[in-house]
Amino acid sequence: MEKISVAVRFRPSAAGDPPADRHWRVQDKSISLVGPGSGVSFAFDHVFDPSYTNAMVYDLLIKSIIQAAVDGFNGTAFAYGQTSSGKTFTMSGSEEEPGIIPLAVEDVFRTTKMTTDREFLIRVSYMEIYNEEINDLLTLGSQKLPIHESLERGVFVAGLREEIVNSAEQVFELLKHGEANRHFGETNMNARSSRSHTIFRMVIESSKRNPMNLGDVSNTDAIRVSVLNLVDLAGSERIAKTGAGGVRLKEGKHINKSLMILGNVINKLSESGRQRGHIPYRDSKLTRILQPALGGNSKTSIICTVAPEEVHIEETRGTLQFASRAKRITNCAQVNEILTDAALLKRQKLEIEELRRKLQGSHSEILEQVILKQRNDMHKSELERERLAMELEEERKARETLELCIKEQQRKIENLSSLSISSYNTSISTQQKVNSTIMFDELSVSRSDVFRTPNFKAMADDFVVKRPSSFKTVDSNPIPENFDNTADKDLWMQLNKGCITDLDTLQMTPNMKHQSLPSLEMSREPSVDDEISSKRHHSLETDCGFDREQLEALREKCTIRERECSLLREEKASLVEALSLSKQDNEQFRAQKEELLKELNTEKQKMKELKEEIRQFSLAFHQREGLLTSIYTKSKAMMENLNASKVSIPEVCDS
Ligand code: ADP
Ligand code: MG
């Protein structure tokens, strides 16, 4: 159990606008209001004055959540405050001063790279809640997505695109893409951005890396799955102040509604356990998505941004109240480990690991890209299949309900026809049964009630029935011969399922005191009841026909869905095939590489030998050169000697 971390951040005051700091006093980590409402003091985990940069805010408040997310804890950080108080600046930042989202993304990849004993799979999604509708910011036109809940995935946005990523740069590209989609068709980007909530989500899956056998994923391997939500909320100012009308007013109402529900949820959570009661998470999409972050399984930080100008003093007071309530919320975060196939990592690991191992050392970036693309394609087709399966299930349920409805109506029709026959029979035998009584309070109501099996059953305890004597001779009589002609109530219920068609007598048990039936002589002519019955009969038959048509349409839809499902299965099979083909390509690449390496080695060897030859040759050359030089020197000396002796001989001869 740990408290949510809450910080208040003041943005610098607008140029020429004096700050309203005479209305409050900041002391270390608490803020006290001066003037009206003075004496109120709020304590927080941090109070950031305008000198704090985004990086400092990140280090002090968010970094620990990001590290924990890599370790398997869910994490959430969101910025709350009025428009222009610095929420987007805090969450996204600027080129010069990156905000929490880019800092967190870089930190996640840095930390996962350093965690060498674990294998990671990271996927991201980016959505917007605008006018209480969820739009996918990574897929243009993917709007009004529904929220679903399943045992394995918990609360999730169905159909939301999730992209598998392996670098911070890829995430930044996606975010840029998302921002472009967000503003598509908008004339006033700022107006829109401050009127919608955005949720950037990273799902981090990891498993222990087995250095001996990288491809081994045994069933007992626990996969950690954590969800990190980084949220930039819409402005929390009051509409009255902005003077909005038309579309803006509608937007404002939605923002106010979802922020009001967020406030309600936070108020409820800040109450102590006993008073708390129901927490209205389901009242808005925002609180439903943030449910684990608020009082659940998540480490959560809230940054409440404040505009320091005097004109905003009321909003500031509201923001501080929100922040101080949030400060009282306790969460219980735990590492999420799963052993089932719900973890995407587990399902993809075997196939991908093999490919990756082959790639190790080859540094083939293109092949890494191919793998990433195939991972994404596989993931997408899985998500699509999941969505279709869900639709199929819903349609199946609808069909079942319809079938039940049709059965019920058919039973009613049967009962109605039986009643008509019964009433006809009764009218014939009226003379003998003048004193017959029926237990219903009001004929018109009670007769139709009879057709509702449960009501009828409830009444069955109170009477017994006598079978018509004529039934003894009828072959198809479902009642065994050896029963006497007074059926007990259980047998009656069992055999006739609450139907009174076969009866020509209704006898009340003595302890029943009910209104008498009006004289049945009156029913000789077609009675008003008969007319009502036949009308009802007719309308039920029409309903039935309509339901049948609907059922038929649903069946057709189901068949189409099943066909789509099988197409997807085929697509998956072809993807798997493509994957195996690329594995083969890889194999070929590797073989080629090995061959090239071999050739390279041979060439290297040859070169070595040649070098050796050259070395020896030059050695011999130098030796020869030395020898020749010495011969040359010697012969030169001899020549000189010879010349000298040539000169001296004639002199000798002359003398
Ligand atoms: P919000 O998202 O709450 O509507 P913004 O983040 O868009 O508000 O901030 C409004 C303006 O104030 C922007 O121009 C932004 O650059 C500026 N700003 C907000 N906070 C800071 C800050 N801490 N330092 C510098 N400029 C800020
Ligand atoms: Mg903003």
XYZ file of C-alpha atoms and ligand atoms in Angstrom, residues 9 11-12 82-89, ligand 1:
38
model
C 3.993 22.998 -10.501
C 4.528 27.869 -14.636
C 6.347 31.192 -15.149
C -6.621 24.647 -16.073
C -5.894 25.452 -19.729
C -2.543 27.216 -20.260
C -1.218 26.199 -16.853
C 1.512 24.031 -18.427
C 0.107 20.474 -18.646
C 1.213 19.861 -22.221
C 4.516 21.609 -21.561
P -1.922 23.523 -21.012
O -1.501 22.268 -21.706
O -2.110 23.336 -19.556
O -3.106 24.151 -21.647
P 0.545 24.553 -22.063
O 1.465 23.472 -21.655
O 0.125 24.577 -23.466
O -0.745 24.583 -21.126
O 1.235 25.908 -21.617
C 0.776 27.188 -22.029
C 1.987 28.038 -22.406
O 2.836 28.213 -21.289
C 2.815 27.402 -23.493
O 3.253 28.391 -24.356
C 4.003 26.817 -22.738
O 5.166 26.789 -23.538
C 4.161 27.763 -21.559
N 4.654 27.078 -20.357
C 3.964 26.313 -19.546
N 4.695 25.855 -18.523
C 5.934 26.353 -18.695
C 7.179 26.246 -17.970
N 7.278 25.516 -16.855
N 8.243 26.877 -18.456
C 8.158 27.600 -19.580
N 7.031 27.770 -20.297
C 5.907 27.139 -19.878
